[in-house]
C-alpha positions as a printed Julia matrix, in Angstrom:
696×3 Matrix{Float64}:
  62.6    13.82  -34.49
  60.52   13.47  -37.73
  57.93   16.21  -38.36
  55.12   13.64  -38.61
  55.89   12.29  -35.09
  55.95   15.84  -33.72
  52.56   16.58  -35.23
  51.03   13.4   -33.72
  52.4    14.2   -30.29
  51.25   17.78  -30.53
  47.7    16.66  -31.33
  47.67   14.25  -28.36
  48.92   16.92  -25.98
  46.35   19.4   -27.34
  43.49   16.89  -26.86
  44.51   16.03  -23.28
  44.79   19.7   -22.34
  41.46   20.5   -23.96
  39.74   17.58  -22.22
  41.19   18.65  -18.86
  39.83   22.12  -19.45
  36.39   20.73  -20.29
  36.03   18.55  -17.22
  37.27   21.3   -14.87
  34.42   23.09  -13.07
  33.7    26.57  -14.36
  35.55   26.21  -17.69
  32.7    24.79  -19.83
  31.24   28.21  -20.54
  34.51   29.31  -22.11
  34.45   26.55  -24.79
  32.31   26.73  -27.94
  29.31   24.31  -27.67
  30.34   22.28  -30.7
  33.91   21.83  -29.46
  32.68   21.14  -25.96
  30.24   18.48  -27.22
  32.97   16.95  -29.37
  35.35   16.64  -26.43
  32.69   15.26  -24.11
  31.56   12.69  -26.69
  35.18   11.58  -27.06
  35.3    11.12  -23.28
  32.43    8.6   -23.47
  35.08    6.07  -24.48
  37.52    6.97  -21.72
  39.06    4.05  -19.81
  38.13    5.68  -16.53
  34.58    4.95  -15.44
  34.16    8.26  -13.6
  35.26   10.2   -16.67
  32.67    8.41  -18.85
  29.85    9.14  -16.4
  30.99   12.74  -15.92
  30.99   13.29  -19.67
  27.55   11.68  -20.05
  26.12   13.91  -17.31
  27.53   17.06  -18.94
  26.15   16.03  -22.34
  22.7    15.57  -20.83
  22.96   19.07  -19.4
  23.72   20.39  -22.89
  20.5    18.81  -24.15
  19.54   19.15  -27.87
  22.8    21.01  -28.66
  24.72   17.77  -28.06
  22.41   15.4   -29.99
  24.25   15.54  -33.3
  27.63   14.76  -31.76
  26.2    11.99  -29.59
  24.42   10.37  -32.57
  27.75   10.23  -34.41
  29.24    8.48  -31.39
  26.75    5.6   -31.97
  29.05    4.64  -34.88
  32.16    4.45  -32.68
  34.33    1.33  -32.68
  34.17    1.36  -28.87
  31.09   -0.52  -27.59
  31.29    1.3   -24.24
  31.1     4.64  -26.0
  28.12    3.48  -28.11
  26.28    2.29  -24.98
  26.88    5.57  -23.13
  25.79    7.5   -26.23
  22.49    5.6   -26.24
  22.01    6.42  -22.55
  22.56   10.13  -23.22
  20.14   10.17  -26.14
  17.5     8.44  -24.06
  17.91   11.03  -21.32
  17.75   14.0   -23.73
  14.61   12.55  -25.44
  15.12   14.24  -28.8
  13.17   12.84  -31.78
  16.25   13.12  -34.02
  17.74   10.18  -32.14
  14.91    7.73  -32.88
  16.18    6.35  -36.19
  19.82    6.09  -35.07
  18.69    4.27  -31.93
  16.49    1.93  -34.02
  19.59    1.03  -36.01
  21.47    0.49  -32.74
  18.95   -2.25  -31.88
  20.9    -4.33  -34.45
  24.27   -3.64  -32.79
  26.56   -6.63  -32.42
  27.06   -5.81  -28.72
  24.19   -6.84  -26.42
  24.82   -3.98  -23.98
  24.41   -1.44  -26.8
  21.15   -3.09  -27.95
  19.96   -3.09  -24.34
  20.72    0.62  -23.83
  19.21    1.54  -27.2
  15.94   -0.19  -26.27
  15.89    1.65  -22.95
  16.55    4.95  -24.7
  13.68    4.4   -27.13
  11.42    3.66  -24.18
  12.47    6.99  -22.69
  11.72    8.89  -25.92
   8.35    7.07  -26.37
   8.13    7.6   -30.12
   5.7     5.34  -32.01
   8.17    5.06  -34.9
  10.22    2.68  -32.75
   7.38    0.24  -32.06
   7.96   -2.29  -34.86
  11.69   -2.39  -34.29
  11.16   -2.88  -30.57
   8.64   -5.65  -31.27
  11.26   -7.42  -33.4
  13.71   -7.01  -30.53
  11.35   -9.04  -28.32
  12.94  -12.05  -30.0
  16.52  -11.03  -29.14
  18.77  -13.82  -27.92
  19.7   -11.88  -24.77
  17.15  -11.84  -21.96
  18.23   -8.38  -20.77
  17.63   -6.93  -24.26
  14.19   -8.56  -24.48
  13.32   -7.16  -21.03
  14.4    -3.63  -22.03
  12.38   -3.81  -25.26
   9.36   -5.04  -23.31
   9.65   -2.16  -20.84
  10.05    0.3   -23.71
   6.81   -0.93  -25.27
   5.16   -0.64  -21.84
   6.06    3.05  -21.86
   4.98    3.69  -25.43
   1.56    2.26  -24.57
  -1.57    1.93  -26.72
   0.1     2.82  -30.01
   2.05   -0.44  -29.72
  -1.04   -2.67  -29.56
  -1.25   -3.56  -33.28
   2.36   -4.66  -33.86
   2.53   -6.34  -30.46
  -0.66   -8.3   -31.24
   1.06   -9.62  -34.38
   4.01  -10.7   -32.22
   1.59  -12.63  -30.05
   1.18  -14.99  -33.03
   4.92  -15.36  -33.68
   6.59  -18.75  -33.79
   9.23  -17.63  -31.3
   8.04  -18.6   -27.82
  10.04  -15.87  -26.09
   8.61  -13.22  -28.4
   5.06  -14.43  -27.7
   5.66  -14.32  -23.96
   7.04  -10.78  -24.09
   4.2    -9.64  -26.34
   1.65  -11.02  -23.92
   3.37   -9.12  -21.08
   3.17   -5.89  -23.07
  -0.53   -6.26  -23.86
  -1.23   -7.24  -20.26
   0.57   -4.12  -19.06
  -1.29   -1.86  -21.5
  -4.47   -3.21  -19.94
  -8.06   -2.77  -21.11
  -7.19   -0.85  -24.31
  -5.57   -4.11  -25.48
  -8.54   -6.37  -24.71
  -9.79   -6.47  -28.34
  -6.38   -7.62  -29.52
  -6.23  -10.24  -26.79
  -9.72  -11.5   -27.62
  -8.65  -11.8   -31.25
  -5.59  -13.81  -30.15
  -7.88  -16.37  -28.51
  -8.54  -17.7   -32.0
  -4.88  -17.82  -33.04
  -3.55  -20.97  -34.65
  -0.93  -21.53  -31.92
  -2.21  -23.01  -28.66
   0.58  -21.21  -26.81
  -0.67  -17.89  -28.22
  -4.23  -18.66  -27.18
  -3.1   -19.6   -23.67
  -0.97  -16.45  -23.35
  -3.91  -14.32  -24.47
  -6.23  -15.94  -21.91
  -3.67  -15.41  -19.13
  -3.29  -11.74  -20.09
  -7.08  -11.22  -20.14
  -7.29  -12.57  -16.6
  -4.57  -10.25  -15.3
  -5.57   -7.46  -12.88
  -4.87   -4.73  -15.47
  -7.35   -6.21  -17.96
 -10.22   -8.23  -16.42
 -12.68   -6.94  -19.01
 -16.19   -8.41  -19.12
 -16.15   -8.0   -22.91
 -13.92  -11.06  -22.94
 -16.34  -13.35  -21.04
 -18.17  -14.82  -24.06
 -14.95  -15.45  -26.05
 -13.45  -17.05  -22.95
 -16.49  -19.29  -22.49
 -15.93  -20.54  -26.02
 -12.26  -21.09  -25.21
 -13.27  -23.41  -22.35
 -13.87  -25.98  -25.11
 -10.42  -25.48  -26.66
  -8.57  -28.63  -27.68
  -5.53  -27.58  -25.63
  -5.42  -28.32  -21.91
  -3.19  -25.3   -21.36
  -5.68  -23.0   -23.05
  -8.62  -24.39  -21.08
  -6.65  -24.01  -17.85
  -5.69  -20.4   -18.58
  -9.26  -19.66  -19.65
 -10.78  -21.03  -16.45
  -8.33  -18.96  -14.41
  -9.18  -15.83  -16.41
 -12.92  -16.35  -15.9
 -12.33  -16.67  -12.17
 -10.39  -13.44  -12.24
 -13.16  -11.55  -14.08
 -15.79  -13.01  -11.67
 -18.75  -12.81  -14.02
 -21.78  -14.94  -13.07
 -22.18  -16.06  -16.69
 -19.17  -18.3   -16.19
 -20.57  -20.3   -13.25
 -22.34  -23.11  -15.1
 -19.59  -23.57  -17.73
 -16.99  -23.69  -14.95
 -19.05  -26.28  -13.03
 -19.06  -28.32  -16.22
 -15.28  -27.86  -16.44
 -14.98  -29.59  -13.06
 -15.44  -32.79  -15.07
 -12.72  -31.94  -17.61
 -10.25  -34.68  -18.49
  -7.35  -32.47  -17.49
  -6.55  -32.25  -13.78
  -5.1   -28.75  -14.2
  -8.33  -27.58  -15.85
 -10.46  -29.04  -13.05
  -8.26  -27.37  -10.46
  -8.42  -23.99  -12.24
 -12.19  -24.29  -12.55
 -12.54  -25.05   -8.83
 -10.37  -22.07   -7.94
 -12.31  -19.82  -10.33
 -15.64  -20.8    -8.75
 -14.18  -19.88   -5.37
 -13.33  -16.43   -6.73
 -16.85  -15.93   -8.09
 -18.34  -17.08   -4.74
 -21.83  -18.11   -5.83
 -23.92  -20.86   -4.24
 -24.86  -22.19   -7.7
 -21.4   -23.77   -7.71
 -21.96  -25.59   -4.41
 -23.11  -28.94   -5.77
 -20.31  -29.18   -8.32
 -17.62  -28.26   -5.82
 -18.91  -30.78   -3.26
 -18.62  -33.48   -5.94
 -15.09  -32.26   -6.69
 -14.12  -33.06   -3.1
 -14.0   -36.69   -4.23
 -11.74  -35.98   -7.25
  -8.85  -38.39   -7.73
  -6.43  -35.45   -7.97
  -5.53  -34.1    -4.53
  -4.9   -30.63   -5.99
  -8.46  -30.52   -7.26
  -9.79  -31.62   -3.88
  -7.7   -28.94   -2.18
  -8.96  -26.22   -4.55
 -12.56  -27.35   -4.15
 -12.27  -27.26   -0.35
 -10.8   -23.76   -0.41
 -13.54  -22.54   -2.76
 -16.3   -23.98   -0.59
 -14.78  -22.09    2.33
 -14.78  -18.91    0.25
 -18.46  -19.38   -0.67
 -19.25  -19.93    3.02
 -22.42  -22.05    2.68
 -23.17  -24.24    5.73
 -24.36  -27.06    3.47
 -20.7   -27.81    2.73
 -19.82  -28.52    6.39
 -20.6   -32.26    6.24
 -18.53  -33.03    3.12
 -15.69  -30.83    4.34
 -15.7   -32.54    7.75
 -15.2   -35.87    5.99
 -12.24  -34.36    4.16
 -10.47  -33.67    7.48
  -9.29  -37.28    7.34
  -8.2   -37.12    3.69
  -5.17  -39.2     2.79
  -3.4   -36.03    1.63
  -2.23  -33.84    4.51
  -2.61  -30.53    2.66
  -6.15  -31.37    1.62
  -7.02  -31.93    5.29
  -5.46  -28.57    6.18
  -7.5   -26.87    3.44
 -10.68  -28.52    4.76
  -9.98  -27.17    8.27
  -9.39  -23.69    6.86
 -12.62  -23.89    4.87
 -14.66  -24.93    7.9
 -13.27  -21.98    9.79
 -14.26  -19.64    6.96
 -17.8   -21.03    6.91
 -18.06  -20.46   10.69
 -20.95  -22.83   11.26
 -21.37  -24.42   14.75
 -21.98  -27.84   13.2
 -18.24  -27.95   12.39
 -17.15  -27.65   16.04
 -16.99  -31.35   16.94
 -15.0   -32.37   13.83
 -12.62  -29.46   14.35
 -12.02  -30.34   18.01
 -10.62  -33.62   16.71
  -7.96  -31.75   14.72
  -6.43  -30.48   17.97
  -5.27  -34.04   18.66
  -3.44  -34.45   15.34
   0.31  -34.91   15.33
   1.24  -32.33   12.73
   1.44  -28.82   14.12
   0.1   -27.01   11.05
  -3.07  -29.11   11.0
  -3.61  -28.47   14.71
  -2.99  -24.78   14.16
  -5.58  -24.53   11.38
  -8.09  -26.39   13.54
  -7.41  -23.9    16.33
  -7.89  -20.93   14.02
 -11.09  -22.41   12.61
 -12.6   -22.88   16.06
 -11.63  -19.33   16.97
 -13.42  -18.05   13.86
 -16.59  -19.9    14.84
 -16.37  -17.97   18.08
 -18.79  -18.12   21.01
 -20.55  -21.37   20.01
 -17.18  -23.17   20.17
 -16.4   -22.13   23.76
 -17.97  -25.14   25.57
 -16.13  -27.61   23.33
 -12.87  -25.73   23.77
 -13.36  -25.72   27.54
 -13.7   -29.49   27.4
 -10.53  -29.73   25.3
  -8.65  -27.91   28.06
  -9.07  -31.08   30.09
  -7.31  -33.28   27.52
  -4.32  -35.25   28.79
  -2.08  -33.93   26.0
  -0.64  -30.51   27.0
  -0.44  -29.51   23.35
  -4.18  -30.05   22.91
  -4.75  -27.96   26.04
  -2.56  -25.2    24.62
  -4.33  -25.18   21.25
  -7.72  -24.97   22.92
  -6.49  -22.12   25.11
  -5.14  -20.29   22.06
  -8.51  -20.57   20.36
 -10.24  -19.2    23.45
  -7.81  -16.32   23.55
  -8.52  -15.52   19.9
 -12.26  -15.49   20.66
 -11.54  -12.79   23.22
 -13.61  -11.26   26.02
 -16.57  -13.61   25.66
 -14.3   -16.6    26.24
 -12.64  -14.84   29.18
 -16.02  -14.31   30.83
 -16.75  -18.03   30.48
 -13.39  -18.97   32.01
 -13.8   -16.65   35.01
 -17.3   -17.98   35.58
 -16.05  -21.57   35.32
 -13.43  -20.88   38.01
 -16.25  -20.34   40.5
 -18.04  -23.62   39.73
 -18.18  -26.56   42.09
 -16.52  -29.12   39.81
 -12.74  -29.18   40.33
 -12.14  -30.54   36.83
 -13.92  -27.53   35.33
 -11.85  -25.18   37.49
  -8.63  -26.88   36.36
  -9.59  -26.31   32.73
 -10.5   -22.71   33.49
  -7.06  -22.1    35.04
  -5.34  -23.52   31.95
  -7.34  -21.2    29.76
  -6.87  -18.09   31.9
  -3.1   -18.44   31.66
  -3.32  -17.39   27.99
  -5.09  -14.09   28.67
  -2.79  -11.09   29.39
  -5.63   -9.3    31.09
  -5.99   -7.76   34.57
  -9.29   -9.57   35.14
  -7.7   -12.87   34.14
  -4.75  -12.3    36.49
  -7.0   -11.55   39.44
  -8.98  -14.73   38.83
  -5.78  -16.67   38.23
  -4.33  -15.67   41.61
  -7.42  -16.94   43.42
  -6.75  -20.38   41.89
  -3.56  -20.66   44.01
  -5.79  -20.72   47.08
  -8.38  -23.12   45.69
  -9.53  -25.83   48.06
  -8.63  -28.59   45.59
  -4.94  -29.39   45.14
  -5.48  -30.22   41.45
  -6.56  -26.65   40.79
  -3.57  -25.25   42.69
  -1.24  -27.53   40.74
  -2.76  -26.37   37.45
  -2.24  -22.75   38.51
   1.4   -23.38   39.4
   2.13  -25.16   36.11
   0.4   -22.46   34.1
   2.34  -19.62   35.73
   5.21  -19.51   33.16
   2.7   -18.35   30.54
   2.48  -15.04   32.42
   6.2   -14.33   32.44
   7.47  -13.17   35.84
   5.28  -10.44   37.36
   6.28   -9.9    41.0
   2.83  -10.59   42.44
   2.64  -13.98   40.73
   6.19  -14.91   41.75
   5.26  -14.14   45.35
   2.28  -16.46   45.03
   4.52  -19.16   43.58
   6.99  -18.83   46.46
   4.05  -19.08   48.83
   3.05  -22.3    47.07
   6.33  -23.82   48.32
   4.62  -23.91   51.72
   1.45  -25.61   50.46
   0.22  -28.47   52.66
  -0.04  -30.76   49.64
   3.23  -32.36   48.53
   2.2   -32.44   44.86
   1.64  -28.68   44.87
   5.03  -28.07   46.43
   6.63  -30.39   43.88
   4.97  -28.48   41.06
   6.12  -25.16   42.52
   9.68  -26.45   42.96
   9.67  -27.71   39.37
   8.59  -24.34   37.98
  11.13  -22.5    40.12
  13.89  -24.9    39.12
  13.21  -24.4    35.41
  13.04  -20.61   35.5
  14.97  -17.61   36.82
  12.19  -15.5    38.28
  13.47  -12.53   40.3
  12.84  -13.21   43.97
  12.49  -16.97   43.46
  15.77  -17.83   45.19
  14.37  -17.26   48.68
  11.52  -19.62   47.95
  13.92  -22.29   46.74
  16.15  -21.99   49.8
  13.09  -22.32   51.99
  12.28  -25.49   50.09
  15.38  -27.18   51.55
  13.4   -27.48   54.77
  10.56  -29.29   53.02
   9.52  -32.56   54.7
   9.47  -34.36   51.36
  12.83  -35.5    49.96
  11.63  -35.21   46.34
  10.96  -31.51   46.84
  14.34  -30.99   48.46
  16.03  -32.84   45.61
  14.4   -30.58   43.03
  15.46  -27.53   45.04
  19.07  -28.68   45.24
  19.15  -29.2    41.47
  17.76  -25.72   40.95
  20.27  -24.13   43.33
  23.09  -25.97   41.58
  22.45  -23.87   38.47
  22.9   -20.6    40.36
  26.25  -19.17   41.48
  24.6   -16.8    43.87
  26.38  -16.88   47.27
  23.05  -17.54   48.99
  22.5   -20.57   46.77
  25.99  -21.93   47.52
  25.49  -21.54   51.27
  22.19  -23.4    50.97
  23.86  -26.22   49.06
  26.49  -26.53   51.75
  23.72  -26.79   54.32
  22.19  -29.61   52.27
  25.19  -31.78   53.15
  23.38  -32.36   56.45
  20.16  -33.46   54.74
  18.61  -36.66   55.97
  18.21  -38.11   52.46
  21.25  -39.69   50.83
  20.2   -38.72   47.31
  19.79  -35.07   48.32
  23.22  -35.11   49.99
  24.82  -36.71   46.95
  23.22  -34.13   44.64
  24.48  -31.3    46.87
  27.99  -32.75   46.95
  28.11  -32.98   43.18
  26.9   -29.41   42.81
  29.43  -28.05   45.29
  32.26  -29.91   43.62
  31.3   -28.42   40.25
  31.23  -24.95   41.79
  34.88  -25.38   42.78
  36.54  -22.4    44.46
  33.18  -20.65   44.9
  32.16  -23.42   47.31
  35.22  -23.28   49.61
  34.17  -20.48   51.95
  30.61  -21.82   52.49
  32.04  -25.3    53.2
  34.6   -24.31   55.83
  32.14  -23.99   58.77
  30.9   -27.53   58.12
  34.38  -28.96   58.75
  33.59  -28.53   62.46
  29.92  -29.55   62.24
  28.47  -31.5    65.16
  27.55  -34.36   62.84
  30.61  -36.47   62.01
  29.21  -37.49   58.61
  28.7   -33.84   57.65
  32.27  -33.08   58.75
  33.58  -35.96   56.65
  31.58  -34.96   53.53
  32.69  -31.33   53.68
  36.32  -32.41   54.2
  36.19  -34.76   51.21
  34.75  -31.98   49.04
  37.44  -29.52   50.11
  40.07  -32.08   49.22
  38.59  -32.54   45.76
  38.44  -28.78   45.21
  42.08  -28.45   46.35
  42.0   -24.85   47.54
  44.72  -23.71   50.0
  42.22  -21.76   52.09
  41.02  -25.06   53.55
  44.39  -26.13   55.04
  44.16  -24.36   58.43
  40.58  -25.55   59.16
  41.48  -29.09   58.07
  44.57  -29.56   60.25
  42.64  -29.79   63.57
  40.47  -32.53   62.01
  43.55  -34.8    62.05
  42.75  -35.28   65.74
  38.98  -35.5    65.38
  37.24  -37.98   67.63
  35.86  -39.77   64.55
  38.26  -42.05   62.71
  36.62  -41.51   59.29
  36.96  -37.75   59.73
  40.67  -38.08   60.61
  41.29  -40.28   57.58
  39.41  -37.89   55.27
  41.33  -34.91   56.7
  44.67  -36.59   55.96
  43.58  -37.49   52.43
  42.29  -33.97   51.78
  45.53  -32.34   52.97
  47.47  -34.64   50.69
  45.4   -33.52   47.71
  45.84  -29.84   48.55
  49.64  -30.37   48.87
  50.41  -27.44   51.14
  53.71  -27.62   53.1
  51.99  -26.2    56.21
  50.37  -29.61   56.66
  53.66  -31.59   56.79
  54.23  -31.24   60.57
  50.63  -32.15   61.56
  50.67  -35.09   59.14
  53.94  -36.37   60.67
  52.22  -36.28   64.08
  49.3   -38.16   62.52
  51.73  -41.01   61.73
  51.44  -41.82   65.46
  47.64  -42.16   65.34
  46.3   -45.25   67.01
  44.31  -46.11   63.86
  46.32  -47.76   61.11
  44.03  -46.28   58.48
  44.79  -42.76   59.63
  48.55  -43.54   59.7
  48.35  -44.9    56.15
  46.44  -41.88   54.89
  48.93  -39.54   56.56
  51.89  -41.39   55.01
  50.31  -41.22   51.57
  49.53  -37.51   52.03
  53.16  -36.8    52.93
  54.21  -38.55   49.73
  51.82  -36.39   47.71
  53.17  -33.19   49.26
  56.74  -34.39   48.52
  58.51  -32.51   51.34
  61.93  -33.89   52.33
  61.15  -33.22   56.0
  58.97  -36.34   55.96
  61.78  -38.7    54.94
  62.95  -39.44   58.51
  59.5   -40.2    60.01
  58.56  -42.33   57.03
  61.87  -44.22   57.26
  61.19  -45.02   60.92
  57.87  -46.59   59.91
  59.77  -48.85   57.52
  62.14  -49.83   60.33
  59.25  -50.68   62.68
  58.71  -54.45   62.43
  55.35  -54.21   64.21
  53.83  -51.72   61.77
  50.77  -52.73   59.78
  51.62  -54.09   56.33
  49.35  -51.62   54.51
  50.8   -48.67   56.44
  54.31  -49.94   55.69
  53.54  -50.18   51.96
  51.99  -46.71   51.81
  55.0   -45.27   53.66
  57.37  -46.98   51.21
  55.44  -45.56   48.26
  55.5   -42.12   49.87
  59.29  -42.26   50.37
  59.76  -43.25   46.74
  57.68  -40.26   45.62
  59.63  -37.87   47.84
  62.98  -39.2    46.61
  61.92  -38.77   42.98
  60.77  -35.23   43.76
  64.08  -34.38   45.44
  66.08  -35.84   42.56
  64.12  -33.73   40.06
  65.17  -30.62   42.01
  68.91  -31.45   41.58
  71.8   -33.21   43.46
  71.25  -33.38   47.17
  73.77  -31.93   49.6
  75.67  -34.18   51.97
  73.6   -32.92   54.82
  70.38  -33.9    52.94
  71.76  -37.38   52.48
């Protein structure tokens, strides 16, 4: 092997061994600092991410001793190594790294420039300011953001160069410079005021926006801003109006009122919003006029500002705006009336509860609640509206008003007018209060059925407390049919604990509509008690109730078999027939033994249904009884029995069915059904394989 190759390999092996020794815990102290720094700096370019971060962490621990080696790494050919070197220098915060990091701001790799800017922000040395300001124009957004943050951290010493950048031609640089001055805050106000007279309209607008930011808001800028309200640029005038509203100085009121007539819609809107921030009644007249502005955004801003000022003189104009062609303007008007809280707004706001759009109704509700006690009579009246949603909104407003409204509702429940008591019940349902519950329960025993109905319908608002459920179950026994219907409806739509007993009791109700509702409610429950009750409903005197019960039991399937079996022997022939038909449709083998005796029932329809049901169940135990039924005096029963034997497919039925075919006196329909049955049995036997001679 050539000596040169040996030397190269030896150096590689030496470096790997040395690096392994460096990154092994407890060995660092054995290595000279310069060698240790050298090896760690080399590791900043390692292909393994963990190794790079481990090396960077160890270099940071070394502090100033590692700075020289890390600075040299900024000249590496590996961009990853240069980026990690910048990170380390930023963490160590040594002034020797400032100039090398400034040069790194010109690196061809964006990640290196980004990390260099961050590092300079960590060191916070004023020498880096101009270079960082130049970097505000970098093509990469991440680099610009890091330079901006670095200037944030350097602070007031950056004001001069950053102010110059505010006048740059590059739009991105101007935007970043404005952010820096805004972040620096009040120390930068002089520079920002100076920028209001810059040649570029974009610079002037950016300066105005920065002055209006929360970190600045300096009254020294008011007079310059008032001058800027006459700027030739719409953007500048808009930003200026916003800034004046942010500073909230009374000197700006009259100029801003004048700006409400500006040719630019954005300026008028900003002026209206600014006057709302200042909140002075001197702006009232101008803002009222702005309610008629052709721009809906201006109208909206004017309405909101009038609400913020809170002067009752604005109620009339704002009430007119409730019917504005723009939906959001109407919403803003409702909000403003609520903020003003004047009783003269009650009647117009009551009208908003009838609007179709939910948000508008909601704002009307909130506004009435803010007005408070004076709005209670009108809200009580709204509880009587035919639209349930209007009732609900009025009740919500009363609830927001609180105890005063509750006192009115309880008092109203004791009045002589039933309509007033109905409205009181609707309102009480929204109050989760012990006093409200006590009053609410008394409504179930009111002498007027309309009040009791209102109480029943309002019950779901309370959830399912046991005392109220008991009252609801009691309402199922009310002498008034409408009350019982309402109670059955509520019970059928909910799953209150303890409600099942009340529903079952409702099956004895004299009104068929109530019983029908109860059956539908029971159909949704698989509780054994509910199934038994449904089976009992087969004997109901109303055909629609019976049909509903049959459908429910059929859907329940196997769960309905056991409850149905006793009704196979019911004293009423129609009940026997219905239960038999259902058992046949369900097709459960448990029904075979109870069904067989029904083949000799005194009622022909029952015997026919029993034969049909046994055929559908297809249990071989029924073959013998069905063969006997072929001798029934009724041709319909004989036909059903023959068909059932064909469905079961047992070969023991071949002989009896053949004899029917040989009987010349047999009914044609019975003969045909017997022939079809024989054909089915033969096909079934053939599918099972060749028959023996004895079978033939």
